[in-house]
Protein backbone atom coordinates (compact mmCIF):
# COMPACT_ATOMS: atom_id res chain seq x y z
CA MET A 1 0.00 0.00 0.00
CA GLN A 2 2.80 2.36 0.86
CA ASN A 3 4.52 1.62 -2.45
CA VAL A 4 1.29 2.36 -4.30
CA ASN A 5 0.94 5.71 -2.52
CA LEU A 6 4.55 6.59 -3.29
CA LYS A 7 4.06 5.70 -6.93
CA MET A 8 0.89 7.79 -7.16
CA SER A 9 2.57 10.77 -5.50
CA ALA A 10 5.53 10.48 -7.87
CA THR A 11 3.16 10.33 -10.85
CA THR A 12 1.29 13.38 -9.59
CA TYR A 13 4.54 15.28 -9.13
CA HIS A 14 5.75 14.43 -12.60
CA LYS A 15 2.44 15.44 -14.15
CA SER A 16 2.45 18.73 -12.25
CA VAL A 17 5.96 19.51 -13.48
CA VAL A 18 5.01 18.75 -17.10
CA TYR A 19 1.76 20.69 -16.95
CA GLY A 20 3.49 23.60 -15.24
CA LEU A 21 6.15 23.73 -17.95
CA ILE A 22 3.51 23.57 -20.69
CA SER A 23 1.54 26.37 -19.03
CA LEU A 24 4.67 28.50 -18.71
CA LEU A 25 5.47 28.05 -22.40
CA ALA A 26 1.86 28.68 -23.42
CA ILE A 27 1.51 32.03 -21.62
CA PRO A 28 3.35 34.19 -24.23
CA VAL A 29 1.63 32.38 -27.10
CA ILE A 30 -1.83 32.94 -25.60
CA ALA A 31 -1.00 36.57 -24.78
CA THR A 32 0.14 37.21 -28.36
CA LEU A 33 -2.99 35.51 -29.71
CA VAL A 34 -5.30 37.59 -27.51
CA TYR A 35 -3.43 40.79 -28.46
CA SER A 36 -3.72 39.95 -32.15
CA LEU A 37 -7.50 39.55 -31.78
CA SER A 38 -8.08 42.65 -29.66
CA GLN A 39 -9.34 45.95 -31.04
CA ARG A 40 -7.50 48.02 -28.44
CA TRP A 41 -5.54 46.95 -25.38
CA GLY A 42 -3.84 49.75 -23.55
CA ALA A 43 -4.67 51.05 -20.09
CA THR A 44 -7.09 48.28 -19.14
CA ILE A 45 -6.29 44.76 -17.94
CA THR A 46 -8.55 43.15 -20.53
CA PRO A 47 -8.95 44.14 -24.20
CA ASP A 48 -11.69 46.59 -25.18
CA GLY A 49 -13.02 44.21 -27.81
CA PHE A 50 -12.12 41.42 -30.20
CA THR A 51 -11.88 41.47 -33.96
CA PHE A 52 -10.40 39.58 -36.92
CA ASP A 53 -9.63 42.81 -38.78
CA TRP A 54 -5.88 42.53 -38.16
CA TYR A 55 -5.78 39.07 -39.74
CA LEU A 56 -7.92 40.24 -42.66
CA GLN A 57 -5.65 43.23 -43.13
CA LEU A 58 -2.60 40.98 -43.05
CA TRP A 59 -3.84 38.35 -45.49
CA GLN A 60 -5.15 41.00 -47.86
CA ASP A 61 -1.76 42.69 -48.02
CA PRO A 62 -0.14 41.83 -51.40
CA ARG A 63 3.29 42.54 -49.95
CA PHE A 64 2.80 39.93 -47.22
CA ILE A 65 1.49 37.34 -49.69
CA ALA A 66 4.50 37.96 -51.94
CA ALA A 67 6.98 37.72 -49.03
CA PHE A 68 5.35 34.54 -47.77
CA GLY A 69 5.46 33.02 -51.24
CA ARG A 70 9.13 33.92 -51.64
CA SER A 71 9.98 32.28 -48.32
CA LEU A 72 8.13 29.11 -49.29
CA LEU A 73 9.82 29.04 -52.69
CA LEU A 74 13.27 29.46 -51.16
CA CYS A 75 12.61 26.72 -48.61
CA PHE A 76 11.33 24.25 -51.20
CA ILE A 77 14.20 24.83 -53.61
CA SER A 78 16.82 24.72 -50.86
CA LEU A 79 15.44 21.48 -49.43
CA ALA A 80 15.19 19.91 -52.89
CA VAL A 81 18.85 20.76 -53.53
CA SER A 82 19.76 19.45 -50.07
CA CYS A 83 17.99 16.14 -50.68
CA ALA A 84 19.61 15.73 -54.09
CA LEU A 85 23.08 16.26 -52.61
CA ILE A 86 22.93 14.96 -49.03
CA ILE A 87 21.02 11.69 -49.47
CA PRO A 88 23.40 10.14 -52.05
CA THR A 89 26.40 11.52 -50.16
CA ILE A 90 25.43 10.00 -46.83
CA PHE A 91 24.68 6.66 -48.52
CA VAL A 92 28.13 6.62 -50.14
CA VAL A 93 29.76 7.53 -46.82
CA PHE A 94 28.00 4.83 -44.80
CA TYR A 95 28.20 2.09 -47.41
CA TYR A 96 31.54 2.62 -49.11
CA PHE A 97 33.58 4.83 -46.77
CA PRO A 98 32.27 4.45 -43.19
CA ARG A 99 35.49 5.90 -41.76
CA LEU A 100 34.59 9.26 -43.29
CA ASP A 101 31.59 9.60 -40.98
CA SER A 102 33.70 11.13 -38.21
CA TRP A 103 35.06 13.72 -40.65
CA MET A 104 31.55 14.47 -41.90
CA ASN A 105 30.37 15.01 -38.33
CA LEU A 106 33.14 17.56 -37.90
CA LEU A 107 32.27 19.20 -41.22
CA ILE A 108 28.59 19.66 -40.45
CA LEU A 109 29.46 21.51 -37.24
CA LEU A 110 31.13 24.34 -39.17
CA PRO A 111 27.86 26.23 -39.86
CA PHE A 112 27.28 26.37 -36.10
CA ALA A 113 30.88 27.36 -35.35
CA VAL A 114 30.76 30.47 -37.58
CA PRO A 115 28.14 33.09 -36.58
CA PRO A 116 25.68 34.02 -39.36
CA VAL A 117 26.75 37.67 -39.26
CA VAL A 118 30.37 36.71 -39.90
CA SER A 119 29.37 34.36 -42.70
CA SER A 120 27.19 37.07 -44.25
CA VAL A 121 30.07 39.56 -44.33
CA GLY A 122 32.29 36.98 -46.00
CA LEU A 123 29.63 36.14 -48.56
CA LEU A 124 29.08 39.83 -49.27
CA GLN A 125 32.75 40.32 -50.06
CA LEU A 126 32.92 37.14 -52.11
CA TYR A 127 29.77 37.42 -54.22
CA ALA A 128 29.02 41.16 -54.34
CA ASP A 129 31.35 41.62 -57.32
CA GLY A 130 33.54 39.43 -59.43
CA PRO A 131 32.53 36.66 -61.82
CA ILE A 132 29.46 35.56 -59.78
CA PRO A 133 27.66 38.70 -58.48
CA ILE A 134 24.68 36.99 -56.85
CA VAL A 135 24.31 39.14 -53.73
CA GLY A 136 20.81 40.59 -53.77
CA THR A 137 19.40 37.58 -55.62
CA PRO A 138 17.65 34.49 -54.23
CA TRP A 139 20.51 32.27 -55.46
CA VAL A 140 22.80 33.34 -52.66
CA LEU A 141 20.07 32.48 -50.13
CA ILE A 142 19.60 29.03 -51.63
CA GLY A 143 23.31 28.34 -51.12
CA THR A 144 23.31 29.61 -47.56
CA TYR A 145 20.10 27.78 -46.72
CA PHE A 146 21.73 24.57 -47.90
CA THR A 147 24.47 25.04 -45.32
CA ILE A 148 21.82 25.63 -42.65
CA ALA A 149 19.86 22.49 -43.56
CA LEU A 150 22.99 20.33 -43.89
CA PRO A 151 23.53 19.60 -40.16
CA PHE A 152 19.86 18.79 -39.50
CA MET A 153 19.48 16.51 -42.50
CA TYR A 154 22.82 14.74 -42.20
CA ARG A 155 22.46 14.01 -38.50
CA ALA A 156 18.87 12.76 -38.81
CA LEU A 157 19.71 10.54 -41.79
CA ALA A 158 22.86 9.27 -40.11
CA ASN A 159 20.83 8.20 -37.08
CA SER A 160 18.37 6.42 -39.34
CA LEU A 161 21.14 4.59 -41.20
CA GLN A 162 22.77 3.59 -37.94
CA GLY A 163 19.48 2.07 -36.86
CA ILE A 164 19.41 -0.35 -39.80
CA ASN A 165 21.96 -2.91 -40.89
CA LEU A 166 22.83 -1.18 -44.14
CA ARG A 167 25.51 -3.55 -45.40
CA ASP A 168 23.45 -6.69 -44.76
CA LEU A 169 20.43 -5.16 -46.47
CA MET A 170 22.48 -4.21 -49.50
CA ASP A 171 24.16 -7.63 -49.64
CA ALA A 172 20.78 -9.36 -49.50
CA ALA A 173 19.46 -7.12 -52.29
CA HIS A 174 22.52 -7.90 -54.42
CA LEU A 175 22.03 -11.64 -53.87
CA LEU A 176 18.46 -11.29 -55.10
CA GLY A 177 19.65 -9.59 -58.28
CA ALA A 178 19.06 -5.91 -57.47
CA SER A 179 21.59 -3.33 -58.53
CA THR A 180 23.00 -0.85 -56.03
CA PRO A 181 20.86 2.10 -57.26
CA ARG A 182 17.70 -0.02 -57.22
CA ALA A 183 18.47 -1.39 -53.77
CA PHE A 184 19.06 2.14 -52.55
CA VAL A 185 15.74 3.39 -53.92
CA SER A 186 13.65 0.31 -53.03
CA ILE A 187 15.14 -0.70 -49.68
CA VAL A 188 17.28 2.02 -48.11
CA LEU A 189 15.02 5.02 -48.75
CA PRO A 190 11.88 3.41 -47.24
CA ASN A 191 13.87 2.50 -44.13
CA ILE A 192 15.11 6.05 -43.60
CA ARG A 193 11.81 7.70 -44.55
CA LYS A 194 10.92 8.79 -41.01
CA GLY A 195 14.32 10.35 -40.44
CA LEU A 196 14.15 12.09 -43.80
CA LEU A 197 10.69 13.52 -43.16
CA ALA A 198 11.66 14.67 -39.67
CA SER A 199 14.78 16.40 -41.00
CA LEU A 200 12.82 18.04 -43.84
CA PHE A 201 10.13 19.48 -41.60
CA LEU A 202 12.66 20.60 -39.00
CA SER A 203 14.82 22.25 -41.63
CA PHE A 204 11.77 23.84 -43.28
CA SER A 205 10.54 25.43 -40.06
CA PHE A 206 14.05 26.68 -39.30
CA LEU A 207 14.61 28.09 -42.79
CA LEU A 208 11.21 29.77 -42.83
CA GLY A 209 12.21 31.73 -39.73
CA GLU A 210 15.74 32.60 -40.89
CA PHE A 211 16.42 36.34 -40.79
CA VAL A 212 20.13 37.23 -40.65
CA PHE A 213 21.19 35.91 -44.05
CA ALA A 214 18.01 37.11 -45.74
CA ASN A 215 18.28 40.62 -44.32
CA ILE A 216 22.00 41.15 -44.92
CA LEU A 217 22.47 39.39 -48.25
CA VAL A 218 19.19 40.28 -49.96
CA GLY A 219 17.09 42.63 -47.83
CA THR A 220 14.12 44.24 -49.55
CA ARG A 221 15.40 43.29 -53.01
CA PHE A 222 13.89 39.85 -52.42
CA GLU A 223 11.80 40.37 -49.30
CA THR A 224 11.15 37.19 -47.33
CA LEU A 225 8.69 36.64 -44.51
CA GLN A 226 11.08 37.51 -41.68
CA VAL A 227 12.39 40.59 -43.49
CA TYR A 228 8.79 41.69 -44.00
CA LEU A 229 8.14 41.22 -40.28
CA TYR A 230 11.22 43.29 -39.47
CA ASN A 231 10.18 46.08 -41.84
CA MET A 232 6.64 46.16 -40.43
CA ARG A 233 7.76 46.34 -36.79
CA GLN A 234 6.89 50.06 -36.57
CA THR A 235 3.25 49.46 -37.52
CA SER A 236 0.48 48.47 -35.12
CA GLY A 237 1.44 45.89 -32.53
CA HIS A 238 -1.86 44.11 -33.20
CA PHE A 239 -0.88 43.72 -36.84
CA THR A 240 2.57 42.32 -36.06
CA SER A 241 1.04 39.99 -33.46
CA ALA A 242 -1.34 38.69 -36.13
CA LEU A 243 1.67 38.11 -38.37
CA VAL A 244 3.53 36.24 -35.64
CA MET A 245 0.52 34.07 -34.85
CA SER A 246 -0.03 33.28 -38.54
CA TYR A 247 3.57 32.10 -38.72
CA PHE A 248 3.11 30.11 -35.50
CA PHE A 249 -0.03 28.36 -36.73
CA PHE A 250 1.59 27.55 -40.05
CA THR A 251 4.55 25.96 -38.26
CA LEU A 252 2.15 24.09 -35.99
CA PHE A 253 0.34 22.77 -39.06
CA LEU A 254 3.64 21.57 -40.50
CA THR A 255 4.42 19.79 -37.24
CA TRP A 256 1.05 18.05 -37.39
CA LEU A 257 1.73 17.02 -40.97
CA ALA A 258 5.12 15.62 -39.97
CA THR A 259 3.45 13.56 -37.23
CA ARG A 260 0.85 12.22 -39.64
CA PHE A 261 3.45 11.29 -42.27
CA SER A 262 5.62 9.60 -39.66
CA ARG A 263 2.71 7.35 -38.71
């Protein structure tokens, strides 16, 4: 009986800690949501009224729609390039040259070792002039976004490949008459699908919120969602709160999609 009581008290304590943490994290989100729906909220504790006008104003703004579309386009192209380069590379590393994995782990840490501001200054000096003047164009963002997505995708795919017996699977496929490319497409890719989807959605949500590279390298010449948010910071706080919540709900929808696909 005493053990049962101790177990119940421990369960209650753990639940209270989890619920308390969730409540603490939810407070700023709920406050931003209420502020985005309020007509006016100044001297009083509660808003004067609620309205959807700020969301209607936001989603009827052609500049916002264009910035949102540019961000989505950049994310899709960057992730497509990342998949085309990283997936074959990690397969070659794990199947043919497994000793290179330690060097690859060191390589993928470089984007985190160099601050984005420092990288942006270097890219400005390198690509502002010369034979490839791509500063101010979306092409420079696609290249930088690839370096941002590289650590997330490589680490997630590496964990997935470590969870399967890659060499035995490939040997079995070869014994059954499959070529290496066909075995890779038919056997390896389905086994790493969950890791690939998780890395894609994580990278997408991170790239969609990227600001430093987009603001320094391109700015308003190819205005993305975060640059638009930065440029609209002097407008009404209700309007910017509606923008933040729209971004939050879109990211939440992507997370739900990732969960559904994983199942």
